[in-house]
mmCIF file with all atom_site columns, C-alpha atoms in Angstrom:
data_model
loop_
_atom_site.group_PDB
_atom_site.id
_atom_site.type_symbol
_atom_site.label_atom_id
_atom_site.label_alt_id
_atom_site.label_comp_id
_atom_site.label_asym_id
_atom_site.label_entity_id
_atom_site.label_seq_id
_atom_site.pdbx_PDB_ins_code
_atom_site.Cartn_x
_atom_site.Cartn_y
_atom_site.Cartn_z
_atom_site.occupancy
_atom_site.B_iso_or_equiv
_atom_site.pdbx_formal_charge
_atom_site.auth_seq_id
_atom_site.auth_comp_id
_atom_site.auth_asym_id
_atom_site.auth_atom_id
_atom_site.pdbx_PDB_model_num
ATOM 1   C CA . MET A 1 1   ? 81.657  79.151  113.482 1.00 40.00 ? 2   MET A CA 1
ATOM 2   C CA . THR A 1 2   ? 84.668  76.532  113.146 1.00 40.00 ? 3   THR A CA 1
ATOM 3   C CA . PRO A 1 3   ? 85.700  74.904  109.760 1.00 41.00 ? 4   PRO A CA 1
ATOM 4   C CA . THR A 1 4   ? 84.548  71.294  109.623 1.00 38.00 ? 5   THR A CA 1
ATOM 5   C CA . THR A 1 5   ? 86.481  70.572  106.389 1.00 36.00 ? 6   THR A CA 1
ATOM 6   C CA . THR A 1 6   ? 89.072  71.989  104.130 1.00 35.00 ? 7   THR A CA 1
ATOM 7   C CA . THR A 1 7   ? 89.206  69.592  100.866 1.00 34.00 ? 8   THR A CA 1
ATOM 8   C CA . PRO A 1 8   ? 90.561  70.194  97.565  1.00 32.00 ? 9   PRO A CA 1
ATOM 9   C CA . THR A 1 9   ? 88.188  70.853  94.939  1.00 34.00 ? 10  THR A CA 1
ATOM 10  C CA . GLY A 1 10  ? 86.751  73.276  92.324  1.00 35.00 ? 11  GLY A CA 1
ATOM 11  C CA . ALA A 1 11  ? 85.002  75.435  94.888  1.00 37.00 ? 12  ALA A CA 1
ATOM 12  C CA . SER A 1 12  ? 82.228  77.940  94.096  1.00 43.00 ? 13  SER A CA 1
ATOM 13  C CA . GLY A 1 13  ? 84.609  80.489  92.747  1.00 45.00 ? 14  GLY A CA 1
ATOM 14  C CA . GLY A 1 14  ? 86.967  78.052  91.235  1.00 43.00 ? 15  GLY A CA 1
ATOM 15  C CA . GLY A 1 15  ? 89.101  78.145  94.201  1.00 45.00 ? 16  GLY A CA 1
ATOM 16  C CA . THR A 1 16  ? 91.284  75.224  94.989  1.00 45.00 ? 17  THR A CA 1
ATOM 17  C CA . HIS A 1 17  ? 90.038  74.424  98.485  1.00 53.00 ? 18  HIS A CA 1
ATOM 18  C CA . ALA A 1 18  ? 86.517  74.201  99.622  1.00 57.00 ? 19  ALA A CA 1
ATOM 19  C CA . PHE A 1 19  ? 85.571  76.071  102.858 1.00 65.00 ? 20  PHE A CA 1
ATOM 20  C CA . ALA A 1 20  ? 82.824  74.047  104.580 1.00 65.00 ? 21  ALA A CA 1
ATOM 21  C CA . ARG A 1 21  ? 81.050  75.370  107.564 1.00 69.00 ? 22  ARG A CA 1
ATOM 22  C CA . ASP A 1 22  ? 77.972  74.373  109.683 1.00 76.00 ? 23  ASP A CA 1
ATOM 23  C CA . GLY A 1 23  ? 74.793  76.128  108.776 1.00 77.00 ? 24  GLY A CA 1
ATOM 24  C CA . PHE A 1 24  ? 76.373  77.151  105.244 1.00 82.00 ? 25  PHE A CA 1
ATOM 25  C CA . ALA A 1 25  ? 76.834  75.598  101.606 1.00 85.00 ? 26  ALA A CA 1
ATOM 26  C CA . GLU A 1 26  ? 78.755  76.396  98.541  1.00 87.00 ? 27  GLU A CA 1
ATOM 27  C CA . ALA A 1 27  ? 76.691  79.273  96.577  1.00 87.00 ? 28  ALA A CA 1
ATOM 28  C CA . ALA A 1 28  ? 75.489  78.686  93.365  1.00 82.00 ? 29  ALA A CA 1
ATOM 29  C CA . LEU A 1 29  ? 77.301  81.640  91.441  1.00 77.00 ? 30  LEU A CA 1
ATOM 30  C CA . HIS A 1 30  ? 74.185  82.063  88.965  1.00 79.00 ? 31  HIS A CA 1
ATOM 31  C CA . GLU A 1 31  ? 72.046  82.976  92.099  1.00 80.00 ? 32  GLU A CA 1
ATOM 32  C CA . LEU A 1 32  ? 74.325  85.479  93.385  1.00 82.00 ? 33  LEU A CA 1
ATOM 33  C CA . LYS A 1 33  ? 74.286  89.412  92.689  1.00 84.00 ? 34  LYS A CA 1
ATOM 34  C CA . ALA A 1 34  ? 76.886  91.726  93.147  1.00 85.00 ? 35  ALA A CA 1
ATOM 35  C CA . SER A 1 35  ? 75.089  93.073  95.943  1.00 88.00 ? 36  SER A CA 1
ATOM 36  C CA . ASP A 1 36  ? 75.443  89.967  97.724  1.00 89.00 ? 37  ASP A CA 1
ATOM 37  C CA . LEU A 1 37  ? 79.171  89.806  97.673  1.00 93.00 ? 38  LEU A CA 1
ATOM 38  C CA . GLU A 1 38  ? 80.176  93.522  97.800  1.00 92.00 ? 39  GLU A CA 1
ATOM 39  C CA . GLY A 1 39  ? 81.108  94.173  101.615 1.00 91.00 ? 40  GLY A CA 1
ATOM 40  C CA . ALA A 1 40  ? 81.146  90.806  102.384 1.00 93.00 ? 41  ALA A CA 1
ATOM 41  C CA . LYS A 1 41  ? 83.748  89.982  105.027 1.00 93.00 ? 42  LYS A CA 1
ATOM 42  C CA . VAL A 1 42  ? 86.467  87.404  103.689 1.00 95.00 ? 43  VAL A CA 1
ATOM 43  C CA . TYR A 1 43  ? 87.798  84.753  105.803 1.00 94.00 ? 44  TYR A CA 1
ATOM 44  C CA . GLY A 1 44  ? 91.203  83.310  105.491 1.00 93.00 ? 45  GLY A CA 1
ATOM 45  C CA . ARG A 1 45  ? 92.600  79.652  106.074 1.00 86.00 ? 46  ARG A CA 1
ATOM 46  C CA . GLU A 1 46  ? 92.063  79.438  109.777 1.00 87.00 ? 47  GLU A CA 1
ATOM 47  C CA . ASP A 1 47  ? 88.585  81.004  109.275 1.00 88.00 ? 48  ASP A CA 1
ATOM 48  C CA . GLU A 1 48  ? 90.105  84.501  110.538 1.00 92.00 ? 49  GLU A CA 1
ATOM 49  C CA . THR A 1 49  ? 88.657  87.558  109.073 1.00 93.00 ? 50  THR A CA 1
ATOM 50  C CA . ILE A 1 50  ? 91.040  89.057  106.633 1.00 95.00 ? 51  ILE A CA 1
ATOM 51  C CA . GLY A 1 51  ? 89.180  91.739  104.892 1.00 94.00 ? 52  GLY A CA 1
ATOM 52  C CA . SER A 1 52  ? 86.075  92.282  102.954 1.00 94.00 ? 53  SER A CA 1
ATOM 53  C CA . VAL A 1 53  ? 84.950  92.833  99.356  1.00 95.00 ? 54  VAL A CA 1
ATOM 54  C CA . SER A 1 54  ? 84.774  96.219  98.240  1.00 93.00 ? 55  SER A CA 1
ATOM 55  C CA . ALA A 1 55  ? 84.045  95.789  94.745  1.00 94.00 ? 56  ALA A CA 1
ATOM 56  C CA . LEU A 1 56  ? 83.811  93.143  91.756  1.00 95.00 ? 57  LEU A CA 1
ATOM 57  C CA . LYS A 1 57  ? 85.398  93.078  88.450  1.00 93.00 ? 58  LYS A CA 1
ATOM 58  C CA . ILE A 1 58  ? 83.187  91.924  85.582  1.00 90.00 ? 59  ILE A CA 1
ATOM 59  C CA . GLY A 1 59  ? 84.565  90.760  82.445  1.00 88.00 ? 60  GLY A CA 1
ATOM 60  C CA . SER A 1 60  ? 83.293  91.412  79.128  1.00 87.00 ? 61  SER A CA 1
ATOM 61  C CA . GLU A 1 61  ? 81.365  88.024  79.130  1.00 84.00 ? 62  GLU A CA 1
ATOM 62  C CA . GLY A 1 62  ? 79.392  89.335  82.016  1.00 82.00 ? 63  GLY A CA 1
ATOM 63  C CA . ARG A 1 63  ? 80.978  87.129  84.690  1.00 84.00 ? 64  ARG A CA 1
ATOM 64  C CA . ILE A 1 64  ? 82.724  87.992  87.905  1.00 88.00 ? 65  ILE A CA 1
ATOM 65  C CA . ASN A 1 65  ? 86.402  87.720  87.131  1.00 91.00 ? 66  ASN A CA 1
ATOM 66  C CA . ALA A 1 66  ? 88.321  89.571  89.859  1.00 94.00 ? 67  ALA A CA 1
ATOM 67  C CA . ALA A 1 67  ? 87.185  90.812  93.615  1.00 96.00 ? 68  ALA A CA 1
ATOM 68  C CA . VAL A 1 68  ? 88.791  93.914  95.200  1.00 96.00 ? 69  VAL A CA 1
ATOM 69  C CA . ILE A 1 69  ? 89.689  92.808  98.870  1.00 96.00 ? 70  ILE A CA 1
ATOM 70  C CA . ASP A 1 70  ? 90.107  95.496  101.433 1.00 94.00 ? 71  ASP A CA 1
ATOM 71  C CA . VAL A 1 71  ? 92.600  94.619  104.097 1.00 93.00 ? 72  VAL A CA 1
ATOM 72  C CA . GLY A 1 72  ? 93.212  96.402  107.532 1.00 84.00 ? 73  GLY A CA 1
ATOM 73  C CA . GLY A 1 73  ? 92.553  99.817  108.020 1.00 72.00 ? 74  GLY A CA 1
ATOM 74  C CA . PHE A 1 74  ? 89.079  100.986 109.902 1.00 69.00 ? 75  PHE A CA 1
ATOM 75  C CA . LEU A 1 75  ? 85.613  101.838 108.236 1.00 63.00 ? 76  LEU A CA 1
ATOM 76  C CA . GLY A 1 76  ? 87.401  101.928 105.052 1.00 60.00 ? 77  GLY A CA 1
ATOM 77  C CA . ILE A 1 77  ? 90.389  104.406 106.053 1.00 72.00 ? 78  ILE A CA 1
ATOM 78  C CA . GLY A 1 78  ? 93.695  103.288 105.602 1.00 78.00 ? 79  GLY A CA 1
ATOM 79  C CA . ALA A 1 79  ? 92.778  99.988  104.035 1.00 84.00 ? 80  ALA A CA 1
ATOM 80  C CA . HIS A 1 80  ? 94.927  98.319  101.636 1.00 91.00 ? 81  HIS A CA 1
ATOM 81  C CA . SER A 1 81  ? 93.115  96.949  98.432  1.00 94.00 ? 82  SER A CA 1
ATOM 82  C CA . VAL A 1 82  ? 94.315  94.381  96.478  1.00 96.00 ? 83  VAL A CA 1
ATOM 83  C CA . LEU A 1 83  ? 92.833  92.422  93.133  1.00 97.00 ? 84  LEU A CA 1
ATOM 84  C CA . VAL A 1 84  ? 92.597  88.962  93.498  1.00 96.00 ? 85  VAL A CA 1
ATOM 85  C CA . PRO A 1 85  ? 91.068  86.573  90.844  1.00 95.00 ? 86  PRO A CA 1
ATOM 86  C CA . PHE A 1 86  ? 87.635  85.427  91.529  1.00 93.00 ? 87  PHE A CA 1
ATOM 87  C CA . GLY A 1 87  ? 88.506  82.006  91.058  1.00 91.00 ? 88  GLY A CA 1
ATOM 88  C CA . ASP A 1 88  ? 90.709  82.097  94.509  1.00 93.00 ? 89  ASP A CA 1
ATOM 89  C CA . LEU A 1 89  ? 87.424  82.747  96.194  1.00 94.00 ? 90  LEU A CA 1
ATOM 90  C CA . THR A 1 90  ? 84.886  80.237  97.779  1.00 92.00 ? 91  THR A CA 1
ATOM 91  C CA . VAL A 1 91  ? 81.538  81.555  98.469  1.00 93.00 ? 92  VAL A CA 1
ATOM 92  C CA . LEU A 1 92  ? 79.178  80.104  100.930 1.00 92.00 ? 93  LEU A CA 1
ATOM 93  C CA . ARG A 1 93  ? 75.552  81.092  101.664 1.00 90.00 ? 94  ARG A CA 1
ATOM 94  C CA . ALA A 1 94  ? 73.647  80.260  104.823 1.00 90.00 ? 95  ALA A CA 1
ATOM 95  C CA . THR A 1 95  ? 71.383  77.344  104.306 1.00 89.00 ? 96  THR A CA 1
ATOM 96  C CA . GLY A 1 96  ? 67.882  78.672  104.553 1.00 83.00 ? 97  GLY A CA 1
ATOM 97  C CA . GLY A 1 97  ? 69.125  82.464  104.749 1.00 82.00 ? 98  GLY A CA 1
ATOM 98  C CA . SER A 1 98  ? 70.789  84.886  102.827 1.00 82.00 ? 99  SER A CA 1
ATOM 99  C CA . ASP A 1 99  ? 74.021  85.390  104.734 1.00 87.00 ? 100 ASP A CA 1
ATOM 100 C CA . VAL A 1 100 ? 77.195  85.176  102.587 1.00 90.00 ? 101 VAL A CA 1
ATOM 101 C CA . ARG A 1 101 ? 80.880  84.219  103.589 1.00 91.00 ? 102 ARG A CA 1
ATOM 102 C CA . VAL A 1 102 ? 83.355  84.752  101.242 1.00 94.00 ? 103 VAL A CA 1
ATOM 103 C CA . HIS A 1 103 ? 86.604  82.304  101.662 1.00 94.00 ? 104 HIS A CA 1
ATOM 104 C CA . MET A 1 104 ? 89.881  82.450  100.660 1.00 94.00 ? 105 MET A CA 1
ATOM 105 C CA . ASP A 1 105 ? 93.035  80.229  101.230 1.00 93.00 ? 106 ASP A CA 1
ATOM 106 C CA . THR A 1 106 ? 95.414  82.774  102.454 1.00 93.00 ? 107 THR A CA 1
ATOM 107 C CA . THR A 1 107 ? 96.503  85.080  105.269 1.00 92.00 ? 108 THR A CA 1
ATOM 108 C CA . LYS A 1 108 ? 95.765  88.726  106.049 1.00 92.00 ? 109 LYS A CA 1
ATOM 109 C CA . ASP A 1 109 ? 99.815  89.115  105.942 1.00 92.00 ? 110 ASP A CA 1
ATOM 110 C CA . ARG A 1 110 ? 99.954  87.708  102.464 1.00 94.00 ? 111 ARG A CA 1
ATOM 111 C CA . LEU A 1 111 ? 97.390  89.877  101.108 1.00 94.00 ? 112 LEU A CA 1
ATOM 112 C CA . LYS A 1 112 ? 98.814  93.103  102.793 1.00 92.00 ? 113 LYS A CA 1
ATOM 113 C CA . ALA A 1 113 ? 102.055 92.008  100.797 1.00 94.00 ? 114 ALA A CA 1
ATOM 114 C CA . MET A 1 114 ? 100.313 92.038  97.587  1.00 94.00 ? 115 MET A CA 1
ATOM 115 C CA . PRO A 1 115 ? 100.464 95.159  95.585  1.00 94.00 ? 116 PRO A CA 1
ATOM 116 C CA . HIS A 1 116 ? 98.011  97.951  96.070  1.00 93.00 ? 117 HIS A CA 1
ATOM 117 C CA . HIS A 1 117 ? 95.296  98.042  93.859  1.00 92.00 ? 118 HIS A CA 1
ATOM 118 C CA . GLY A 1 118 ? 94.050  101.532 93.079  1.00 82.00 ? 119 GLY A CA 1
ATOM 119 C CA . GLY A 1 119 ? 91.571  101.358 90.494  1.00 67.00 ? 120 GLY A CA 1
#
């Protein structure tokens, strides 16, 4: 799918850009479960796959405050894991469906340059 718009906003995760895709709408965070996000592909600013969500970090208030993104590797082997604030992500859900897309206004190279998250 190709992007239809990218505009500044307070996106679903609180990110600085909204990513609109045909057939998808911003997900209401209160309707998402961890299982909806864990394993989801992460797409970059040019709608390219840049990684996948391997884990979520939950704060003391019970809200998701960060996500561990695996970049590179094959089937989880050799992946570079990075921790990103959940506010940097925009989560879209298929209208009338359960497919979830996670978007981030960055590139795979920038994620690979971030410090490795080991825990």
